[in-house]
Amino acid sequence: MATYSPAELADTLKDGLLSFPVTPFGDDGGIDAERYGAHIDWQSSFEIGGLFAAGGTGEGFSLSPEENEQTVRLAVEAAAGRTPVLGSAGGATAHAVRNAVAAEAAGAEGVLLLPPYLTECDQEGLLAHASAVCAATGVGVIVYNRANAVYSAETVARLAERHDNFIGFKDALGDIEQLTRVVATNGDRLFYLGGLPTAETFALPLLQLGLSTYSSAMYNFVPEFALEFYRDVRAYDRAAVTEKLTRFVLPYLDIRDRVKGYGVSIVKGGLRAVGRDMGSVRPPLQDLGPRDLDDLAALLDAAQVRPAPAALAR
């Protein structure tokens, strides 16, 4: 049973940094439950707003329904109530409903609804898709505005009117006009979070639009830096944000942009570089090449953002 009501979950998530833990895979290709539990335990040891299991950085797109449920359950157990754990629901509507129901049964406090796989759809179809997931679970549901799932302000409002457990809007497009319409139309009925890769790059301008938080992939391997960055954003400290962007985030993006799909691979590369190896990515993604990994390790040293030894020992 969920600890938070949907409204309580929204209040908790909107004022804390959010992250999507990677999913470690063993030599046999399956989920490495021991390493995953250790990673979630480490990630939960900091003051984080919430963790989303089996999301994009967690390679949720490559997980079977059974693996999706396993990942959420392991995360809930390892977090041990220190921070809310949410699951993810993707694919066709029936698959997304199955993921949401399983996530709730596994103890998740909420669900991020990913775009339907591949299929193009319009507003009525998106409304029906999201409504089916909201109706299938009692936990909070957040829609992910990206790719083929671009929700109009009116569709978001209709979802909010129909479903009390629809609590959040995550954006990965950065369309200023659309975001302005969504926030202006729906106000504080929802909370709004940034989901562009890499979210730190867009965090300060989107905060001014009403997106009070964002999902940080780099929190996986440099949690202290990520939390400091978030505090600077929330304080509207433009000088501190710019310094951190210049020192680490922008050079990090230069490595990420060398190969398509490196947005996930570079996070696992970062974990390897700081001594918390979470294994390889699953195809069709590919691991960082040796030069890319060396460059990332050198950047961590040059930018002085490696986790403190005490943090690594947790």
PDB file of C-alpha atoms in Angstrom:
ATOM      1  CA  MET A   1       0.000   0.000   0.000  1.00  0.00           C
ATOM      2  CA  ALA A   2       1.271   3.447  -0.941  1.00  0.00           C
ATOM      3  CA  THR A   3       2.594   5.642   1.868  1.00  0.00           C
ATOM      4  CA  TYR A   4       1.688   8.869   0.073  1.00  0.00           C
ATOM      5  CA  SER A   5      -1.632   9.935  -1.334  1.00  0.00           C
ATOM      6  CA  PRO A   6      -1.308  11.263  -4.908  1.00  0.00           C
ATOM      7  CA  ALA A   7      -1.556  14.849  -3.621  1.00  0.00           C
ATOM      8  CA  GLU A   8       1.074  14.219  -0.931  1.00  0.00           C
ATOM      9  CA  LEU A   9       3.345  12.632  -3.511  1.00  0.00           C
ATOM     10  CA  ALA A  10       3.052  15.676  -5.766  1.00  0.00           C
ATOM     11  CA  ASP A  11       3.948  17.981  -2.865  1.00  0.00           C
ATOM     12  CA  THR A  12       7.006  15.855  -2.084  1.00  0.00           C
ATOM     13  CA  LEU A  13       8.274  15.560  -5.634  1.00  0.00           C
ATOM     14  CA  LYS A  14       7.827  19.161  -6.711  1.00  0.00           C
ATOM     15  CA  ASP A  15      10.390  20.534  -4.265  1.00  0.00           C
ATOM     16  CA  GLY A  16      13.202  18.008  -4.539  1.00  0.00           C
ATOM     17  CA  LEU A  17      15.655  16.804  -7.142  1.00  0.00           C
ATOM     18  CA  LEU A  18      14.438  13.684  -8.974  1.00  0.00           C
ATOM     19  CA  SER A  19      16.471  10.940 -10.608  1.00  0.00           C
ATOM     20  CA  PHE A  20      16.213   7.771 -12.679  1.00  0.00           C
ATOM     21  CA  PRO A  21      18.553   5.032 -11.458  1.00  0.00           C
ATOM     22  CA  VAL A  22      20.357   2.909 -14.010  1.00  0.00           C
ATOM     23  CA  THR A  23      19.502  -0.790 -14.157  1.00  0.00           C
ATOM     24  CA  PRO A  24      22.570  -3.060 -13.863  1.00  0.00           C
ATOM     25  CA  PHE A  25      22.717  -6.177 -16.015  1.00  0.00           C
ATOM     26  CA  GLY A  26      24.837  -9.218 -15.279  1.00  0.00           C
ATOM     27  CA  ASP A  27      26.964 -11.285 -17.628  1.00  0.00           C
ATOM     28  CA  ASP A  28      23.910 -13.374 -18.461  1.00  0.00           C
ATOM     29  CA  GLY A  29      22.043 -10.265 -19.588  1.00  0.00           C
ATOM     30  CA  GLY A  30      19.560 -10.376 -16.725  1.00  0.00           C
ATOM     31  CA  ILE A  31      19.050  -7.835 -13.964  1.00  0.00           C
ATOM     32  CA  ASP A  32      21.795  -7.934 -11.350  1.00  0.00           C
ATOM     33  CA  ALA A  33      19.613  -7.707  -8.256  1.00  0.00           C
ATOM     34  CA  GLU A  34      22.505  -7.371  -5.796  1.00  0.00           C
ATOM     35  CA  ARG A  35      24.167  -4.492  -7.615  1.00  0.00           C
ATOM     36  CA  TYR A  36      20.842  -2.789  -8.210  1.00  0.00           C
ATOM     37  CA  GLY A  37      19.945  -2.973  -4.544  1.00  0.00           C
ATOM     38  CA  ALA A  38      23.327  -1.513  -3.603  1.00  0.00           C
ATOM     39  CA  HIS A  39      22.879   1.307  -6.113  1.00  0.00           C
ATOM     40  CA  ILE A  40      19.399   2.215  -4.867  1.00  0.00           C
ATOM     41  CA  ASP A  41      20.669   2.089  -1.284  1.00  0.00           C
ATOM     42  CA  TRP A  42      23.422   4.581  -2.214  1.00  0.00           C
ATOM     43  CA  GLN A  43      21.078   6.821  -4.191  1.00  0.00           C
ATOM     44  CA  SER A  44      18.598   6.867  -1.303  1.00  0.00           C
ATOM     45  CA  SER A  45      21.236   7.889   1.212  1.00  0.00           C
ATOM     46  CA  PHE A  46      21.120  11.505  -0.016  1.00  0.00           C
ATOM     47  CA  GLU A  47      18.270  14.000   0.289  1.00  0.00           C
ATOM     48  CA  ILE A  48      16.595  13.201  -3.020  1.00  0.00           C
ATOM     49  CA  GLY A  49      12.969  14.031  -3.832  1.00  0.00           C
ATOM     50  CA  GLY A  50      12.195  10.740  -5.530  1.00  0.00           C
ATOM     51  CA  LEU A  51      13.600   7.906  -7.635  1.00  0.00           C
ATOM     52  CA  PHE A  52      11.966   6.577 -10.806  1.00  0.00           C
ATOM     53  CA  ALA A  53      12.746   2.898 -11.378  1.00  0.00           C
ATOM     54  CA  ALA A  54      12.740   1.379 -14.874  1.00  0.00           C
ATOM     55  CA  GLY A  55      12.645   4.785 -16.566  1.00  0.00           C
ATOM     56  CA  GLY A  56      14.602   5.962 -19.581  1.00  0.00           C
ATOM     57  CA  THR A  57      17.992   6.052 -17.832  1.00  0.00           C
ATOM     58  CA  GLY A  58      17.058   2.705 -16.289  1.00  0.00           C
ATOM     59  CA  GLU A  59      16.599   1.297 -19.802  1.00  0.00           C
ATOM     60  CA  GLY A  60      12.947   0.618 -19.124  1.00  0.00           C
ATOM     61  CA  PHE A  61      12.389   0.355 -22.874  1.00  0.00           C
ATOM     62  CA  SER A  62      14.464  -2.847 -22.875  1.00  0.00           C
ATOM     63  CA  LEU A  63      12.791  -4.495 -19.868  1.00  0.00           C
ATOM     64  CA  SER A  64      10.186  -7.216 -20.134  1.00  0.00           C
ATOM     65  CA  PRO A  65       7.015  -6.717 -18.057  1.00  0.00           C
ATOM     66  CA  GLU A  66       8.390  -9.170 -15.514  1.00  0.00           C
ATOM     67  CA  GLU A  67      11.709  -7.325 -15.346  1.00  0.00           C
ATOM     68  CA  ASN A  68       9.915  -4.005 -15.022  1.00  0.00           C
ATOM     69  CA  GLU A  69       8.030  -5.264 -11.978  1.00  0.00           C
ATOM     70  CA  GLN A  70      11.185  -6.853 -10.533  1.00  0.00           C
ATOM     71  CA  THR A  71      13.089  -3.590 -10.885  1.00  0.00           C
ATOM     72  CA  VAL A  72      10.408  -1.578  -9.118  1.00  0.00           C
ATOM     73  CA  ARG A  73      10.101  -4.111  -6.309  1.00  0.00           C
ATOM     74  CA  LEU A  74      13.865  -4.211  -5.754  1.00  0.00           C
ATOM     75  CA  ALA A  75      14.010  -0.409  -5.713  1.00  0.00           C
ATOM     76  CA  VAL A  76      11.199  -0.137  -3.161  1.00  0.00           C
ATOM     77  CA  GLU A  77      12.909  -2.667  -0.917  1.00  0.00           C
ATOM     78  CA  ALA A  78      16.327  -1.001  -1.147  1.00  0.00           C
ATOM     79  CA  ALA A  79      15.027   2.550  -0.672  1.00  0.00           C
ATOM     80  CA  ALA A  80      13.328   1.322   2.498  1.00  0.00           C
ATOM     81  CA  GLY A  81      11.045   4.329   2.811  1.00  0.00           C
ATOM     82  CA  ARG A  82      13.830   6.938   2.695  1.00  0.00           C
ATOM     83  CA  THR A  83      12.555   8.411  -0.558  1.00  0.00           C
ATOM     84  CA  PRO A  84       9.522   7.769  -2.758  1.00  0.00           C
ATOM     85  CA  VAL A  85      10.042   5.224  -5.517  1.00  0.00           C
ATOM     86  CA  LEU A  86       7.987   5.459  -8.691  1.00  0.00           C
ATOM     87  CA  GLY A  87       7.666   2.981 -11.540  1.00  0.00           C
ATOM     88  CA  SER A  88       7.275   3.514 -15.251  1.00  0.00           C
ATOM     89  CA  ALA A  89       4.605   2.422 -17.704  1.00  0.00           C
ATOM     90  CA  GLY A  90       5.302   2.256 -21.413  1.00  0.00           C
ATOM     91  CA  GLY A  91       4.305   0.663 -24.671  1.00  0.00           C
ATOM     92  CA  ALA A  92       0.793   0.025 -25.924  1.00  0.00           C
ATOM     93  CA  THR A  93      -2.081   0.940 -23.628  1.00  0.00           C
ATOM     94  CA  ALA A  94      -2.578  -2.623 -22.388  1.00  0.00           C
ATOM     95  CA  HIS A  95       1.148  -2.891 -21.640  1.00  0.00           C
ATOM     96  CA  ALA A  96       1.197   0.466 -19.869  1.00  0.00           C
ATOM     97  CA  VAL A  97      -1.792  -0.539 -17.739  1.00  0.00           C
ATOM     98  CA  ARG A  98      -0.052  -3.810 -16.852  1.00  0.00           C
ATOM     99  CA  ASN A  99       3.123  -1.934 -15.864  1.00  0.00           C
ATOM    100  CA  ALA A 100       1.155   0.534 -13.714  1.00  0.00           C
ATOM    101  CA  VAL A 101      -0.798  -2.163 -11.891  1.00  0.00           C
ATOM    102  CA  ALA A 102       2.376  -4.172 -11.280  1.00  0.00           C
ATOM    103  CA  ALA A 103       4.247  -1.104 -10.045  1.00  0.00           C
ATOM    104  CA  GLU A 104       1.534  -0.335  -7.517  1.00  0.00           C
ATOM    105  CA  ALA A 105       1.535  -3.955  -6.345  1.00  0.00           C
ATOM    106  CA  ALA A 106       5.328  -3.781  -5.975  1.00  0.00           C
ATOM    107  CA  GLY A 107       5.005  -0.824  -3.620  1.00  0.00           C
ATOM    108  CA  ALA A 108       5.636   2.130  -5.944  1.00  0.00           C
ATOM    109  CA  GLU A 109       4.218   5.464  -4.846  1.00  0.00           C
ATOM    110  CA  GLY A 110       3.490   6.563  -8.394  1.00  0.00           C
ATOM    111  CA  VAL A 111       4.019   5.934 -12.097  1.00  0.00           C
ATOM    112  CA  LEU A 112       5.575   7.850 -14.975  1.00  0.00           C
ATOM    113  CA  LEU A 113       3.557   7.227 -18.135  1.00  0.00           C
ATOM    114  CA  LEU A 114       5.931   6.963 -21.083  1.00  0.00           C
ATOM    115  CA  PRO A 115       4.870   7.645 -24.698  1.00  0.00           C
ATOM    116  CA  PRO A 116       3.164   4.812 -26.582  1.00  0.00           C
ATOM    117  CA  TYR A 117       5.747   2.922 -28.560  1.00  0.00           C
ATOM    118  CA  LEU A 118       6.134   4.156 -32.169  1.00  0.00           C
ATOM    119  CA  THR A 119       2.441   4.735 -32.863  1.00  0.00           C
ATOM    120  CA  GLU A 120       1.433   8.211 -33.977  1.00  0.00           C
ATOM    121  CA  CYS A 121      -1.611   9.505 -32.144  1.00  0.00           C
ATOM    122  CA  ASP A 122      -3.731  12.601 -31.661  1.00  0.00           C
ATOM    123  CA  GLN A 123      -5.241  14.201 -28.556  1.00  0.00           C
ATOM    124  CA  GLU A 124      -8.274  11.932 -28.168  1.00  0.00           C
ATOM    125  CA  GLY A 125      -6.035   8.895 -28.396  1.00  0.00           C
ATOM    126  CA  LEU A 126      -3.599  10.300 -25.852  1.00  0.00           C
ATOM    127  CA  LEU A 127      -6.496  11.154 -23.544  1.00  0.00           C
ATOM    128  CA  ALA A 128      -7.809   7.589 -23.751  1.00  0.00           C
ATOM    129  CA  HIS A 129      -4.329   6.131 -23.276  1.00  0.00           C
ATOM    130  CA  ALA A 130      -3.524   8.184 -20.173  1.00  0.00           C
ATOM    131  CA  SER A 131      -7.039   7.777 -18.772  1.00  0.00           C
ATOM    132  CA  ALA A 132      -6.760   3.997 -18.973  1.00  0.00           C
ATOM    133  CA  VAL A 133      -3.577   4.059 -16.893  1.00  0.00           C
ATOM    134  CA  CYS A 134      -4.952   6.548 -14.354  1.00  0.00           C
ATOM    135  CA  ALA A 135      -8.102   4.464 -13.946  1.00  0.00           C
ATOM    136  CA  ALA A 136      -6.108   1.257 -13.455  1.00  0.00           C
ATOM    137  CA  THR A 137      -4.189   2.437 -10.395  1.00  0.00           C
ATOM    138  CA  GLY A 138      -4.728   4.464  -7.271  1.00  0.00           C
ATOM    139  CA  VAL A 139      -1.191   5.880  -7.119  1.00  0.00           C
ATOM    140  CA  GLY A 140      -0.077   9.177  -8.624  1.00  0.00           C
ATOM    141  CA  VAL A 141       0.446   9.288 -12.395  1.00  0.00           C
ATOM    142  CA  ILE A 142       2.782  11.664 -14.254  1.00  0.00           C
ATOM    143  CA  VAL A 143       2.589  11.986 -18.038  1.00  0.00           C
ATOM    144  CA  TYR A 144       5.762  12.331 -20.092  1.00  0.00           C
ATOM    145  CA  ASN A 145       5.436  14.948 -22.813  1.00  0.00           C
ATOM    146  CA  ARG A 146       7.820  13.859 -25.562  1.00  0.00           C
ATOM    147  CA  ALA A 147       8.160  12.143 -28.938  1.00  0.00           C
ATOM    148  CA  ASN A 148       4.725  10.970 -30.118  1.00  0.00           C
ATOM    149  CA  ALA A 149       2.984  11.907 -26.854  1.00  0.00           C
ATOM    150  CA  VAL A 150       2.639  15.687 -26.994  1.00  0.00           C
ATOM    151  CA  TYR A 151      -0.234  16.638 -24.701  1.00  0.00           C
ATOM    152  CA  SER A 152      -2.102  19.870 -25.387  1.00  0.00           C
ATOM    153  CA  ALA A 153      -3.010  22.129 -22.478  1.00  0.00           C
ATOM    154  CA  GLU A 154      -6.654  21.166 -22.973  1.00  0.00           C
ATOM    155  CA  THR A 155      -5.924  17.417 -22.906  1.00  0.00           C
ATOM    156  CA  VAL A 156      -3.918  17.864 -19.712  1.00  0.00           C
ATOM    157  CA  ALA A 157      -6.848  19.787 -18.191  1.00  0.00           C
ATOM    158  CA  ARG A 158      -9.316  17.054 -19.181  1.00  0.00           C
ATOM    159  CA  LEU A 159      -7.101  14.416 -17.582  1.00  0.00           C
ATOM    160  CA  ALA A 160      -6.821  16.496 -14.416  1.00  0.00           C
ATOM    161  CA  GLU A 161     -10.589  16.863 -14.255  1.00  0.00           C
ATOM    162  CA  ARG A 162     -11.233  13.149 -14.760  1.00  0.00           C
ATOM    163  CA  HIS A 163      -8.554  11.672 -12.496  1.00  0.00           C
ATOM    164  CA  ASP A 164      -7.594  12.872  -9.034  1.00  0.00           C
ATOM    165  CA  ASN A 165      -4.469  10.701  -9.186  1.00  0.00           C
ATOM    166  CA  PHE A 166      -3.130  12.517 -12.252  1.00  0.00           C
ATOM    167  CA  ILE A 167      -0.544  14.703 -10.543  1.00  0.00           C
ATOM    168  CA  GLY A 168       2.287  15.723 -12.841  1.00  0.00           C
ATOM    169  CA  PHE A 169       3.518  16.809 -16.246  1.00  0.00           C
ATOM    170  CA  LYS A 170       7.072  15.965 -17.285  1.00  0.00           C
ATOM    171  CA  ASP A 171       8.415  17.757 -20.349  1.00  0.00           C
ATOM    172  CA  ALA A 172      11.149  16.625 -22.738  1.00  0.00           C
ATOM    173  CA  LEU A 173      10.429  19.017 -25.606  1.00  0.00           C
ATOM    174  CA  GLY A 174      11.238  22.460 -24.253  1.00  0.00           C
ATOM    175  CA  ASP A 175       8.577  24.113 -26.397  1.00  0.00           C
ATOM    176  CA  ILE A 176       8.175  27.383 -24.489  1.00  0.00           C
ATOM    177  CA  GLU A 177       4.791  28.236 -25.949  1.00  0.00           C
ATOM    178  CA  GLN A 178       3.346  24.798 -25.209  1.00  0.00           C
ATOM    179  CA  LEU A 179       4.707  24.808 -21.667  1.00  0.00           C
ATOM    180  CA  THR A 180       3.309  28.276 -21.057  1.00  0.00           C
ATOM    181  CA  ARG A 181      -0.111  27.117 -22.202  1.00  0.00           C
ATOM    182  CA  VAL A 182      -0.001  23.951 -20.074  1.00  0.00           C
ATOM    183  CA  VAL A 183       1.100  25.744 -16.904  1.00  0.00           C
ATOM    184  CA  ALA A 184      -1.219  28.721 -17.403  1.00  0.00           C
ATOM    185  CA  THR A 185      -4.214  26.448 -18.049  1.00  0.00           C
ATOM    186  CA  ASN A 186      -3.620  23.984 -15.224  1.00  0.00           C
ATOM    187  CA  GLY A 187      -1.919  26.098 -12.567  1.00  0.00           C
ATOM    188  CA  ASP A 188      -1.087  24.396  -9.293  1.00  0.00           C
ATOM    189  CA  ARG A 189      -3.461  21.488  -9.947  1.00  0.00           C
ATOM    190  CA  LEU A 190      -0.309  19.697 -11.172  1.00  0.00           C
ATOM    191  CA  PHE A 191       3.395  19.887 -10.591  1.00  0.00           C
ATOM    192  CA  TYR A 192       5.745  20.308 -13.526  1.00  0.00           C
ATOM    193  CA  LEU A 193       9.182  18.832 -14.036  1.00  0.00           C
ATOM    194  CA  GLY A 194      11.851  19.073 -16.680  1.00  0.00           C
ATOM    195  CA  GLY A 195      12.905  15.948 -18.510  1.00  0.00           C
ATOM    196  CA  LEU A 196      15.088  17.215 -21.331  1.00  0.00           C
ATOM    197  CA  PRO A 197      18.448  15.497 -21.656  1.00  0.00           C
ATOM    198  CA  THR A 198      20.601  16.689 -19.909  1.00  0.00           C
ATOM    199  CA  ALA A 199      18.053  18.469 -17.688  1.00  0.00           C
ATOM    200  CA  GLU A 200      20.601  20.632 -15.864  1.00  0.00           C
ATOM    201  CA  THR A 201      21.190  22.576 -19.082  1.00  0.00           C
ATOM    202  CA  PHE A 202      17.592  23.807 -19.130  1.00  0.00           C
ATOM    203  CA  ALA A 203      16.812  23.872 -15.411  1.00  0.00           C
ATOM    204  CA  LEU A 204      17.099  27.588 -14.674  1.00  0.00           C
ATOM    205  CA  PRO A 205      15.033  28.964 -17.595  1.00  0.00           C
ATOM    206  CA  LEU A 206      12.364  26.289 -17.122  1.00  0.00           C
ATOM    207  CA  LEU A 207      12.112  27.119 -13.425  1.00  0.00           C
ATOM    208  CA  GLN A 208      10.948  30.561 -14.446  1.00  0.00           C
ATOM    209  CA  LEU A 209       8.152  28.921 -16.439  1.00  0.00           C
ATOM    210  CA  GLY A 210       6.932  26.961 -13.428  1.00  0.00           C
ATOM    211  CA  LEU A 211       8.886  23.686 -13.700  1.00  0.00           C
ATOM    212  CA  SER A 212      10.045  23.520 -10.093  1.00  0.00           C
ATOM    213  CA  THR A 213      12.191  20.424 -10.462  1.00  0.00           C
ATOM    214  CA  TYR A 214      13.754  18.119 -13.027  1.00  0.00           C
ATOM    215  CA  SER A 215      15.144  14.634 -13.476  1.00  0.00           C
ATOM    216  CA  SER A 216      18.919  14.409 -13.139  1.00  0.00           C
ATOM    217  CA  ALA A 217      20.598  11.454 -14.811  1.00  0.00           C
ATOM    218  CA  MET A 218      24.039  12.520 -13.624  1.00  0.00           C
ATOM    219  CA  TYR A 219      22.821  12.215 -10.028  1.00  0.00           C
ATOM    220  CA  ASN A 220      23.486   8.497 -10.564  1.00  0.00           C
ATOM    221  CA  PHE A 221      27.258   9.016 -10.332  1.00  0.00           C
ATOM    222  CA  VAL A 222      27.874  12.564  -9.041  1.00  0.00           C
ATOM    223  CA  PRO A 223      25.037  12.953  -6.518  1.00  0.00           C
ATOM    224  CA  GLU A 224      26.653  15.694  -4.444  1.00  0.00           C
ATOM    225  CA  PHE A 225      27.338  17.860  -7.482  1.00  0.00           C
ATOM    226  CA  ALA A 226      23.823  17.260  -8.821  1.00  0.00           C
ATOM    227  CA  LEU A 227      22.245  18.297  -5.523  1.00  0.00           C
ATOM    228  CA  GLU A 228      24.401  21.415  -5.294  1.00  0.00           C
ATOM    229  CA  PHE A 229      23.388  22.318  -8.839  1.00  0.00           C
ATOM    230  CA  TYR A 230      19.708  21.889  -7.957  1.00  0.00           C
ATOM    231  CA  ARG A 231      20.058  24.104  -4.901  1.00  0.00           C
ATOM    232  CA  ASP A 232      21.671  26.796  -7.051  1.00  0.00           C
ATOM    233  CA  VAL A 233      18.827  26.571  -9.557  1.00  0.00           C
ATOM    234  CA  ARG A 234      16.149  26.882  -6.893  1.00  0.00           C
ATOM    235  CA  ALA A 235      17.986  29.874  -5.422  1.00  0.00           C
ATOM    236  CA  TYR A 236      18.047  31.531  -8.863  1.00  0.00           C
ATOM    237  CA  ASP A 237      21.817  31.791  -8.483  1.00  0.00           C
ATOM    238  CA  ARG A 238      22.648  32.344 -12.143  1.00  0.00           C
ATOM    239  CA  ALA A 239      26.369  32.849 -11.533  1.00  0.00           C
ATOM    240  CA  ALA A 240      26.712  29.543  -9.652  1.00  0.00           C
ATOM    241  CA  VAL A 241      24.652  27.671 -12.249  1.00  0.00           C
ATOM    242  CA  THR A 242      26.726  29.095 -15.101  1.00  0.00           C
ATOM    243  CA  GLU A 243      29.970  28.184 -13.348  1.00  0.00           C
ATOM    244  CA  LYS A 244      28.843  24.582 -12.902  1.00  0.00           C
ATOM    245  CA  LEU A 245      27.581  24.367 -16.474  1.00  0.00           C
ATOM    246  CA  THR A 246      30.932  25.592 -17.777  1.00  0.00           C
ATOM    247  CA  ARG A 247      33.042  23.494 -15.429  1.00  0.00           C
ATOM    248  CA  PHE A 248      31.322  20.143 -15.910  1.00  0.00           C
ATOM    249  CA  VAL A 249      27.907  19.940 -17.577  1.00  0.00           C
ATOM    250  CA  LEU A 250      28.731  21.385 -20.999  1.00  0.00           C
ATOM    251  CA  PRO A 251      31.969  19.380 -21.460  1.00  0.00           C
ATOM    252  CA  TYR A 252      29.986  16.330 -20.325  1.00  0.00           C
ATOM    253  CA  LEU A 253      27.459  17.022 -23.091  1.00  0.00           C
ATOM    254  CA  ASP A 254      30.277  17.185 -25.631  1.00  0.00           C
ATOM    255  CA  ILE A 255      31.140  13.557 -24.791  1.00  0.00           C
ATOM    256  CA  ARG A 256      27.483  12.500 -24.684  1.00  0.00           C
ATOM    257  CA  ASP A 257      26.817  13.909 -28.149  1.00  0.00           C
ATOM    258  CA  ARG A 258      29.557  11.911 -29.864  1.00  0.00           C
ATOM    259  CA  VAL A 259      27.288   8.890 -30.433  1.00  0.00           C
ATOM    260  CA  LYS A 260      23.510   8.514 -30.628  1.00  0.00           C
ATOM    261  CA  GLY A 261      22.163   6.821 -27.507  1.00  0.00           C
ATOM    262  CA  TYR A 262      25.050   7.906 -25.295  1.00  0.00           C
ATOM    263  CA  GLY A 263      22.571   9.715 -23.025  1.00  0.00           C
ATOM    264  CA  VAL A 264      22.186   6.451 -21.075  1.00  0.00           C
ATOM    265  CA  SER A 265      25.612   4.988 -21.833  1.00  0.00           C
ATOM    266  CA  ILE A 266      27.473   7.965 -20.390  1.00  0.00           C
ATOM    267  CA  VAL A 267      25.687   7.532 -17.063  1.00  0.00           C
ATOM    268  CA  LYS A 268      26.847   3.936 -16.780  1.00  0.00           C
ATOM    269  CA  GLY A 269      30.257   5.126 -17.925  1.00  0.00           C
ATOM    270  CA  GLY A 270      30.259   7.688 -15.139  1.00  0.00           C
ATOM    271  CA  LEU A 271      29.430   5.030 -12.584  1.00  0.00           C
ATOM    272  CA  ARG A 272      32.284   2.896 -13.880  1.00  0.00           C
ATOM    273  CA  ALA A 273      34.628   5.881 -13.667  1.00  0.00           C
ATOM    274  CA  VAL A 274      33.786   6.582 -10.011  1.00  0.00           C
ATOM    275  CA  GLY A 275      34.180   2.938  -9.011  1.00  0.00           C
ATOM    276  CA  ARG A 276      30.541   1.857  -8.849  1.00  0.00           C
ATOM    277  CA  ASP A 277      30.327  -0.240 -12.016  1.00  0.00           C
ATOM    278  CA  MET A 278      26.749  -1.048 -13.057  1.00  0.00           C
ATOM    279  CA  GLY A 279      27.670  -3.098 -16.119  1.00  0.00           C
ATOM    280  CA  SER A 280      26.899  -2.576 -19.775  1.00  0.00           C
ATOM    281  CA  VAL A 281      23.882  -1.140 -21.540  1.00  0.00           C
ATOM    282  CA  ARG A 282      21.568  -3.398 -23.492  1.00  0.00           C
ATOM    283  CA  PRO A 283      21.366  -3.278 -27.290  1.00  0.00           C
ATOM    284  CA  PRO A 284      20.487  -1.318 -29.316  1.00  0.00           C
ATOM    285  CA  LEU A 285      22.482   1.047 -27.063  1.00  0.00           C
ATOM    286  CA  GLN A 286      26.260   0.744 -26.926  1.00  0.00           C
ATOM    287  CA  ASP A 287      28.757   1.375 -24.160  1.00  0.00           C
ATOM    288  CA  LEU A 288      31.148   4.311 -24.199  1.00  0.00           C
ATOM    289  CA  GLY A 289      34.247   3.646 -26.266  1.00  0.00           C
ATOM    290  CA  PRO A 290      37.617   3.534 -24.471  1.00  0.00           C
ATOM    291  CA  ARG A 291      38.531   7.102 -25.479  1.00  0.00           C
ATOM    292  CA  ASP A 292      35.141   8.402 -24.397  1.00  0.00           C
ATOM    293  CA  LEU A 293      35.431   6.679 -21.031  1.00  0.00           C
ATOM    294  CA  ASP A 294      38.956   8.036 -20.537  1.00  0.00           C
ATOM    295  CA  ASP A 295      37.777  11.537 -21.424  1.00  0.00           C
ATOM    296  CA  LEU A 296      34.896  11.288 -18.984  1.00  0.00           C
ATOM    297  CA  ALA A 297      37.188  10.117 -16.176  1.00  0.00           C
ATOM    298  CA  ALA A 298      39.565  12.982 -16.925  1.00  0.00           C
ATOM    299  CA  LEU A 299      36.676  15.457 -16.873  1.00  0.00           C
ATOM    300  CA  LEU A 300      35.508  14.198 -13.477  1.00  0.00           C
ATOM    301  CA  ASP A 301      38.984  14.909 -12.125  1.00  0.00           C
ATOM    302  CA  ALA A 302      39.452  18.250 -13.875  1.00  0.00           C
ATOM    303  CA  ALA A 303      36.030  19.511 -12.771  1.00  0.00           C
ATOM    304  CA  GLN A 304      36.548  18.153  -9.240  1.00  0.00           C
ATOM    305  CA  VAL A 305      33.115  16.571  -9.108  1.00  0.00           C
ATOM    306  CA  ARG A 306      33.946  13.002  -8.102  1.00  0.00           C
ATOM    307  CA  PRO A 307      31.861  11.856  -5.121  1.00  0.00           C
ATOM    308  CA  ALA A 308      33.601  12.271  -1.806  1.00  0.00           C
ATOM    309  CA  PRO A 309      35.138   9.048  -0.428  1.00  0.00           C
ATOM    310  CA  ALA A 310      32.662   9.087   2.443  1.00  0.00           C
ATOM    311  CA  ALA A 311      29.786   9.240  -0.039  1.00  0.00           C
ATOM    312  CA  LEU A 312      31.197   6.406  -2.141  1.00  0.00           C
ATOM    313  CA  ALA A 313      31.543   4.280   1.000  1.00  0.00           C
ATOM    314  CA  ARG A 314      27.846   4.516   1.858  1.00  0.00           C
TER     315      ARG A 314
END
